[in-house]
mmCIF file of C-alpha atoms and ligand atoms in Angstrom:
data_model
loop_
_atom_site.group_PDB
_atom_site.id
_atom_site.type_symbol
_atom_site.label_atom_id
_atom_site.label_comp_id
_atom_site.label_asym_id
_atom_site.label_seq_id
_atom_site.Cartn_x
_atom_site.Cartn_y
_atom_site.Cartn_z
ATOM 1 C CA MET A 1 -124.585 -57.590 115.400
ATOM 2 C CA LYS A 2 -126.687 -55.282 117.452
ATOM 3 C CA LEU A 3 -126.707 -55.620 121.236
ATOM 4 C CA ILE A 4 -129.509 -54.642 123.572
ATOM 5 C CA ILE A 5 -129.268 -54.924 127.329
ATOM 6 C CA GLU A 6 -132.543 -54.924 129.273
ATOM 7 C CA LYS A 7 -132.674 -54.532 133.101
ATOM 8 C CA THR A 8 -134.528 -57.840 133.778
ATOM 9 C CA SER A 9 -135.154 -61.162 132.238
ATOM 10 C CA LYS A 10 -138.926 -60.249 131.810
ATOM 11 C CA GLU A 11 -137.870 -57.147 129.864
ATOM 12 C CA MET A 12 -135.489 -59.147 127.648
ATOM 13 C CA GLY A 13 -138.354 -61.509 126.859
ATOM 14 C CA CYS A 14 -140.784 -58.637 126.011
ATOM 15 C CA SER A 15 -138.076 -56.789 123.905
ATOM 16 C CA ALA A 16 -137.702 -60.025 121.856
ATOM 17 C CA ALA A 17 -141.379 -60.541 121.579
ATOM 18 C CA LYS A 18 -141.846 -56.945 120.281
ATOM 19 C CA MET A 19 -139.351 -57.576 117.539
ATOM 20 C CA ILE A 20 -141.008 -60.800 116.535
ATOM 21 C CA ALA A 21 -144.498 -59.070 116.554
ATOM 22 C CA ARG A 22 -143.075 -56.219 114.348
ATOM 23 C CA GLU A 23 -141.927 -58.847 111.785
ATOM 24 C CA MET A 24 -145.192 -60.705 111.924
ATOM 25 C CA GLU A 25 -147.071 -57.439 111.245
ATOM 26 C CA LYS A 26 -144.845 -56.728 108.172
ATOM 27 C CA LYS A 27 -145.323 -60.193 106.785
ATOM 28 C CA LEU A 28 -148.419 -62.101 107.887
ATOM 29 C CA ALA A 29 -147.071 -65.464 106.525
ATOM 30 C CA LEU A 30 -143.876 -65.262 108.608
ATOM 31 C CA ASN A 31 -141.977 -68.529 108.887
ATOM 32 C CA LEU A 32 -140.795 -68.543 112.590
ATOM 33 C CA CYS A 33 -138.187 -70.830 114.252
ATOM 34 C CA LEU A 34 -138.450 -70.507 118.011
ATOM 35 C CA ALA A 35 -136.052 -71.593 120.793
ATOM 36 C CA THR A 36 -137.311 -73.827 123.702
ATOM 37 C CA GLY A 37 -135.849 -74.196 127.153
ATOM 38 C CA ALA A 38 -136.006 -71.879 130.083
ATOM 39 C CA THR A 39 -134.938 -68.591 128.369
ATOM 40 C CA PRO A 40 -137.729 -68.045 125.885
ATOM 41 C CA ILE A 41 -140.629 -68.471 128.365
ATOM 42 C CA GLY A 42 -141.070 -64.707 129.050
ATOM 43 C CA CYS A 43 -140.883 -63.983 125.322
ATOM 44 C CA LEU A 44 -143.576 -66.618 124.524
ATOM 45 C CA GLN A 45 -145.707 -65.283 127.365
ATOM 46 C CA GLU A 46 -145.487 -61.777 125.867
ATOM 47 C CA LEU A 47 -146.346 -63.045 122.327
ATOM 48 C CA VAL A 48 -149.440 -64.810 123.907
ATOM 49 C CA ARG A 49 -150.315 -61.453 125.594
ATOM 50 C CA LEU A 50 -149.897 -59.518 122.395
ATOM 51 C CA HIS A 51 -152.273 -61.963 120.678
ATOM 52 C CA LYS A 52 -154.955 -61.963 123.399
ATOM 53 C CA GLU A 53 -154.818 -58.242 124.210
ATOM 54 C CA GLU A 54 -153.541 -56.564 120.972
ATOM 55 C CA GLY A 55 -154.800 -59.009 118.297
ATOM 56 C CA LEU A 56 -151.382 -60.203 117.174
ATOM 57 C CA ASP A 57 -152.444 -62.633 114.354
ATOM 58 C CA PHE A 58 -150.831 -66.019 114.002
ATOM 59 C CA SER A 59 -153.342 -67.450 111.477
ATOM 60 C CA LYS A 60 -150.775 -67.311 108.552
ATOM 61 C CA THR A 61 -147.672 -68.004 110.559
ATOM 62 C CA THR A 62 -145.603 -71.091 110.118
ATOM 63 C CA SER A 63 -143.540 -72.407 112.954
ATOM 64 C CA PHE A 64 -140.544 -74.785 112.820
ATOM 65 C CA ASN A 65 -139.105 -76.319 115.965
ATOM 66 C CA MET A 66 -135.271 -75.923 115.596
ATOM 67 C CA ASP A 67 -134.548 -79.144 117.459
ATOM 68 C CA GLU A 68 -136.084 -82.245 119.153
ATOM 69 C CA TYR A 69 -134.860 -84.839 121.540
ATOM 70 C CA VAL A 70 -134.437 -88.346 119.975
ATOM 71 C CA GLY A 71 -136.726 -90.768 121.586
ATOM 72 C CA LEU A 72 -139.391 -88.289 122.822
ATOM 73 C CA GLY A 73 -142.503 -88.152 120.770
ATOM 74 C CA LYS A 74 -144.637 -84.992 120.258
ATOM 75 C CA THR A 75 -146.927 -85.889 123.224
ATOM 76 C CA HIS A 76 -143.985 -86.451 125.709
ATOM 77 C CA PRO A 77 -144.181 -83.540 128.217
ATOM 78 C CA GLN A 78 -140.420 -82.843 127.879
ATOM 79 C CA SER A 79 -140.438 -82.882 124.010
ATOM 80 C CA TYR A 80 -139.903 -79.634 122.415
ATOM 81 C CA TYR A 81 -143.039 -79.886 120.337
ATOM 82 C CA TYR A 82 -145.146 -80.333 123.490
ATOM 83 C CA TYR A 83 -143.274 -77.223 124.886
ATOM 84 C CA LEU A 84 -144.164 -74.921 121.994
ATOM 85 C CA ASN A 85 -147.745 -76.350 121.942
ATOM 86 C CA GLN A 86 -148.193 -75.685 125.607
ATOM 87 C CA HIS A 87 -146.437 -72.282 125.713
ATOM 88 C CA LEU A 88 -147.614 -70.929 122.433
ATOM 89 C CA TYR A 89 -149.688 -72.947 119.904
ATOM 90 C CA GLN A 90 -152.573 -73.709 122.112
ATOM 91 C CA GLN A 91 -152.872 -70.120 123.315
ATOM 92 C CA VAL A 92 -152.902 -68.384 119.868
ATOM 93 C CA ASN A 93 -154.673 -68.711 116.519
ATOM 94 C CA ILE A 94 -151.845 -70.603 114.756
ATOM 95 C CA ASP A 95 -153.004 -73.369 112.366
ATOM 96 C CA ARG A 96 -151.587 -76.705 113.547
ATOM 97 C CA ASN A 97 -150.983 -77.700 110.012
ATOM 98 C CA ASN A 98 -148.329 -74.999 109.868
ATOM 99 C CA THR A 99 -146.395 -76.228 112.881
ATOM 100 C CA PHE A 100 -143.552 -78.590 112.223
ATOM 101 C CA SER A 101 -140.826 -80.342 114.079
ATOM 102 C CA PRO A 102 -138.156 -82.915 113.127
ATOM 103 C CA GLU A 103 -139.572 -86.462 113.020
ATOM 104 C CA VAL A 104 -137.958 -88.323 115.974
ATOM 105 C CA LEU A 105 -138.788 -91.948 116.522
ATOM 106 C CA ALA A 106 -137.111 -94.292 118.769
ATOM 107 C CA GLU A 107 -133.985 -94.062 116.724
ATOM 108 C CA ALA A 108 -132.432 -91.083 115.086
ATOM 109 C CA SER A 109 -132.867 -91.164 111.315
ATOM 110 C CA VAL A 110 -130.768 -89.408 108.728
ATOM 111 C CA ALA A 111 -133.523 -89.520 106.241
ATOM 112 C CA ALA A 112 -135.892 -87.838 108.710
ATOM 113 C CA ALA A 113 -133.241 -85.154 109.242
ATOM 114 C CA ASN A 114 -132.793 -84.534 105.493
ATOM 115 C CA ASP A 115 -136.668 -84.458 105.066
ATOM 116 C CA TYR A 116 -136.864 -81.664 107.683
ATOM 117 C CA THR A 117 -134.181 -79.531 105.928
ATOM 118 C CA LYS A 118 -136.104 -79.947 102.635
ATOM 119 C CA LEU A 119 -139.279 -79.019 104.276
ATOM 120 C CA ILE A 120 -137.878 -75.827 105.765
ATOM 121 C CA TYR A 121 -136.544 -74.711 102.256
ATOM 122 C CA GLU A 122 -139.682 -75.867 100.361
ATOM 123 C CA LYS A 123 -141.708 -73.665 102.677
ATOM 124 C CA GLY A 124 -139.475 -70.734 101.737
ATOM 125 C CA GLY A 125 -136.868 -70.839 104.586
ATOM 126 C CA ILE A 126 -136.879 -69.262 108.022
ATOM 127 C CA ASP A 127 -137.746 -65.591 108.152
ATOM 128 C CA LEU A 128 -137.041 -65.106 111.874
ATOM 129 C CA ILE A 129 -135.136 -67.344 114.290
ATOM 130 C CA LEU A 130 -135.060 -66.867 117.881
ATOM 131 C CA LEU A 131 -132.067 -68.510 119.470
ATOM 132 C CA GLY A 132 -131.044 -69.158 123.061
ATOM 133 C CA ILE A 133 -127.335 -69.959 123.807
ATOM 134 C CA GLY A 134 -126.060 -72.967 125.980
ATOM 135 C CA ARG A 135 -123.451 -72.319 128.606
ATOM 136 C CA ASP A 136 -121.014 -74.145 126.348
ATOM 137 C CA GLY A 137 -121.819 -71.768 123.394
ATOM 138 C CA HIS A 138 -124.226 -74.150 121.420
ATOM 139 C CA ILE A 139 -127.005 -72.568 119.423
ATOM 140 C CA SER A 140 -130.026 -74.852 118.664
ATOM 141 C CA PHE A 141 -128.429 -78.222 119.475
ATOM 142 C CA ASN A 142 -125.112 -77.527 117.484
ATOM 143 C CA MET A 143 -122.561 -78.549 120.152
ATOM 144 C CA PRO A 144 -118.937 -77.252 120.281
ATOM 145 C CA LYS A 145 -116.575 -79.603 118.553
ATOM 146 C CA GLU A 146 -114.059 -80.051 115.753
ATOM 147 C CA ALA A 147 -116.490 -79.722 112.892
ATOM 148 C CA LEU A 148 -120.173 -78.571 112.680
ATOM 149 C CA HIS A 149 -122.925 -79.693 110.314
ATOM 150 C CA PRO A 150 -124.579 -77.268 107.930
ATOM 151 C CA TYR A 151 -128.016 -79.045 107.778
ATOM 152 C CA THR A 152 -130.412 -80.857 110.017
ATOM 153 C CA HIS A 153 -128.632 -83.699 111.706
ATOM 154 C CA VAL A 154 -128.317 -85.876 114.900
ATOM 155 C CA GLU A 155 -126.209 -84.495 117.670
ATOM 156 C CA GLN A 156 -124.784 -86.113 120.743
ATOM 157 C CA LEU A 157 -125.537 -83.745 123.595
ATOM 158 C CA SER A 158 -122.521 -82.472 125.651
ATOM 159 C CA GLU A 159 -122.107 -83.474 129.167
ATOM 160 C CA ALA A 160 -122.783 -79.835 130.249
ATOM 161 C CA THR A 161 -125.975 -79.816 128.236
ATOM 162 C CA VAL A 162 -127.196 -83.054 129.627
ATOM 163 C CA SER A 163 -126.630 -81.780 133.146
ATOM 164 C CA ASP A 164 -128.257 -78.441 132.341
ATOM 165 C CA ASN A 165 -131.340 -80.424 131.053
ATOM 166 C CA LEU A 166 -131.497 -82.515 134.195
ATOM 167 C CA ARG A 167 -133.715 -79.810 135.822
ATOM 168 C CA PHE A 168 -136.500 -80.707 133.404
ATOM 169 C CA PHE A 169 -136.488 -84.452 134.218
ATOM 170 C CA GLU A 170 -136.705 -86.586 137.347
ATOM 171 C CA LYS A 171 -133.785 -88.833 136.876
ATOM 172 C CA ARG A 172 -130.559 -88.536 134.924
ATOM 173 C CA LYS A 173 -131.090 -91.563 132.908
ATOM 174 C CA GLU A 174 -134.317 -90.032 131.551
ATOM 175 C CA VAL A 175 -132.482 -87.042 130.077
ATOM 176 C CA PRO A 176 -131.972 -87.605 126.318
ATOM 177 C CA THR A 177 -128.427 -87.747 125.075
ATOM 178 C CA GLU A 178 -129.251 -87.188 121.364
ATOM 179 C CA ALA A 179 -131.170 -84.732 119.493
ATOM 180 C CA ILE A 180 -132.069 -83.820 115.890
ATOM 181 C CA THR A 181 -131.256 -80.112 115.241
ATOM 182 C CA ILE A 182 -131.086 -77.837 112.260
ATOM 183 C CA GLY A 183 -127.526 -77.051 111.385
ATOM 184 C CA LEU A 184 -125.445 -73.915 111.062
ATOM 185 C CA LYS A 185 -126.273 -73.131 107.493
ATOM 186 C CA VAL A 186 -130.050 -73.349 108.135
ATOM 187 C CA ILE A 187 -129.594 -70.944 110.982
ATOM 188 C CA LEU A 188 -127.457 -68.581 108.932
ATOM 189 C CA ASP A 189 -129.972 -68.617 106.063
ATOM 190 C CA SER A 190 -132.553 -67.324 108.340
ATOM 191 C CA ARG A 191 -133.278 -63.877 107.329
ATOM 192 C CA LYS A 192 -133.355 -62.314 110.827
ATOM 193 C CA VAL A 193 -131.787 -63.697 113.960
ATOM 194 C CA ILE A 194 -132.464 -62.757 117.587
ATOM 195 C CA LEU A 195 -130.364 -64.353 120.292
ATOM 196 C CA ILE A 196 -131.583 -63.979 123.895
ATOM 197 C CA ALA A 197 -129.677 -64.904 127.125
ATOM 198 C CA ASP A 198 -130.447 -64.122 130.784
ATOM 199 C CA GLY A 199 -129.064 -64.837 134.218
ATOM 200 C CA GLU A 200 -125.594 -64.951 135.696
ATOM 201 C CA GLY A 201 -125.033 -68.529 134.509
ATOM 202 C CA LYS A 202 -124.855 -67.225 130.852
ATOM 203 C CA SER A 203 -122.462 -64.254 131.626
ATOM 204 C CA LYS A 204 -119.254 -66.186 131.009
ATOM 205 C CA ILE A 205 -120.135 -67.589 127.668
ATOM 206 C CA ILE A 206 -121.619 -64.248 126.605
ATOM 207 C CA ARG A 207 -118.232 -62.603 127.437
ATOM 208 C CA GLU A 208 -116.361 -65.228 125.465
ATOM 209 C CA PHE A 209 -118.881 -64.704 122.510
ATOM 210 C CA LEU A 210 -118.650 -61.012 122.399
ATOM 211 C CA ASN A 211 -114.980 -60.632 123.533
ATOM 212 C CA ASP A 212 -113.535 -62.096 120.486
ATOM 213 C CA ASP A 213 -114.532 -61.437 116.928
ATOM 214 C CA ARG A 214 -113.185 -64.785 115.524
ATOM 215 C CA ILE A 215 -115.247 -67.682 114.455
ATOM 216 C CA THR A 216 -114.674 -71.044 115.896
ATOM 217 C CA THR A 217 -116.529 -74.372 115.948
ATOM 218 C CA LYS A 218 -115.621 -74.471 119.616
ATOM 219 C CA LEU A 219 -118.192 -71.804 120.118
ATOM 220 C CA PRO A 220 -120.982 -72.396 117.654
ATOM 221 C CA ALA A 221 -122.625 -69.103 118.418
ATOM 222 C CA SER A 222 -119.634 -67.270 116.879
ATOM 223 C CA PHE A 223 -120.869 -68.276 113.512
ATOM 224 C CA LEU A 224 -123.571 -65.679 113.855
ATOM 225 C CA ARG A 225 -120.740 -63.100 113.145
ATOM 226 C CA LEU A 226 -121.299 -64.158 109.475
ATOM 227 C CA HIS A 227 -124.836 -62.958 109.510
ATOM 228 C CA ASP A 228 -125.720 -59.284 108.844
ATOM 229 C CA ASP A 229 -128.987 -59.171 110.706
ATOM 230 C CA VAL A 230 -128.381 -60.382 114.363
ATOM 231 C CA THR A 231 -129.878 -58.812 117.470
ATOM 232 C CA ILE A 232 -128.535 -59.982 120.776
ATOM 233 C CA ILE A 233 -130.877 -59.226 123.694
ATOM 234 C CA LEU A 234 -129.520 -59.739 127.303
ATOM 235 C CA ASP A 235 -130.614 -59.084 130.739
ATOM 236 C CA GLU A 236 -128.155 -57.229 132.958
ATOM 237 C CA LYS A 237 -126.978 -60.437 134.671
ATOM 238 C CA ALA A 238 -126.126 -62.155 131.459
ATOM 239 C CA ALA A 239 -124.381 -58.854 130.356
ATOM 240 C CA GLY A 240 -122.572 -58.723 133.792
ATOM 241 C CA GLN A 241 -119.161 -59.646 132.333
ATOM 242 C CA ILE A 242 -119.220 -57.652 129.123
ATOM 243 C CA LYS A 243 -116.523 -54.879 129.467
ATOM 244 C CA PRO A 244 -117.547 -51.539 128.072
ATOM 245 C CA GLU A 245 -114.739 -51.716 125.397
ATOM 246 C CA MET A 246 -116.243 -55.071 124.206
ATOM 247 C CA ARG A 247 -119.625 -53.463 123.417
ATOM 248 C CA LEU A 248 -120.580 -53.788 119.774
ATOM 249 C CA PRO A 249 -120.954 -50.487 117.861
ATOM 250 C CA GLU A 250 -124.650 -50.675 117.831
ATOM 251 C CA SER A 251 -125.545 -51.255 121.450
ATOM 252 C CA LYS A 252 -128.231 -50.016 123.699
ATOM 253 C CA ARG A 253 -128.607 -50.277 127.453
ATOM 254 C CA ARG A 254 -132.133 -49.741 128.799
HETATM 255 P P1 PGA B 1 -131.895 -72.630 128.281
HETATM 256 O O1 PGA B 1 -131.262 -73.271 127.095
HETATM 257 O O2 PGA B 1 -132.690 -71.504 127.633
HETATM 258 O O3 PGA B 1 -132.763 -73.657 128.995
HETATM 259 O O4 PGA B 1 -130.816 -72.082 129.121
HETATM 260 C C1 PGA B 1 -130.380 -72.575 126.178
HETATM 261 C C2 PGA B 1 -130.226 -73.339 124.964
HETATM 262 O O5 PGA B 1 -129.793 -74.497 125.070
HETATM 263 O O6 PGA B 1 -130.157 -72.823 123.846
#
């Protein structure tokens, strides 16, 4: 795993966007899987800027949402499809026929989850996945627990995650408690992984993640240690509790 520490959250986002852009330039028909939530906003803004000002071409890009709340359709303002549509798709030249998200109707469906896994692999798998990390160590919506799922599946969101998501909704009862998410094998089969985290609120989980080289289902992000192309990009606040001796061999501070 490679670690990059940028000074600010904005620089963290730009650094991730530049890595994504480099991969898009190497392979025009890149299969992307992008995180949603608060952390990736700066990265998405930089991707839009690179498109508008430097001609970054999305015309052959395919984009898969990694997760979606159960019960929120694509047009719901808090759905993750809506999020990527708003922050990226409608501002770049991506073909909407190449943008996918797990099908979530009123109820979670195992068949829909299986279809999504099948679709990802039929399209050639994920070339680059941009992950965030939850305060509880989740990646995509794979929550810490006794056992984890390899493929797309329905997850009950942890209390901590429901509380964290409350900021995006008006009332607690509106916050979804279930999501469909890709599983750990789908993440680990992605050819390149970038994980971003910013802010002091993430510093504790980042310390736990980087402090210990063991793999545990209690910290789903620890499974990234099984992948040989992972870049972690942090801002200084998220990196605030990393001790120098914990630094990975390949690390850069900017
Ligand atoms: P956040 O979510 O970017 O809104 O903090 C992180 C995550 O759940 O991956």
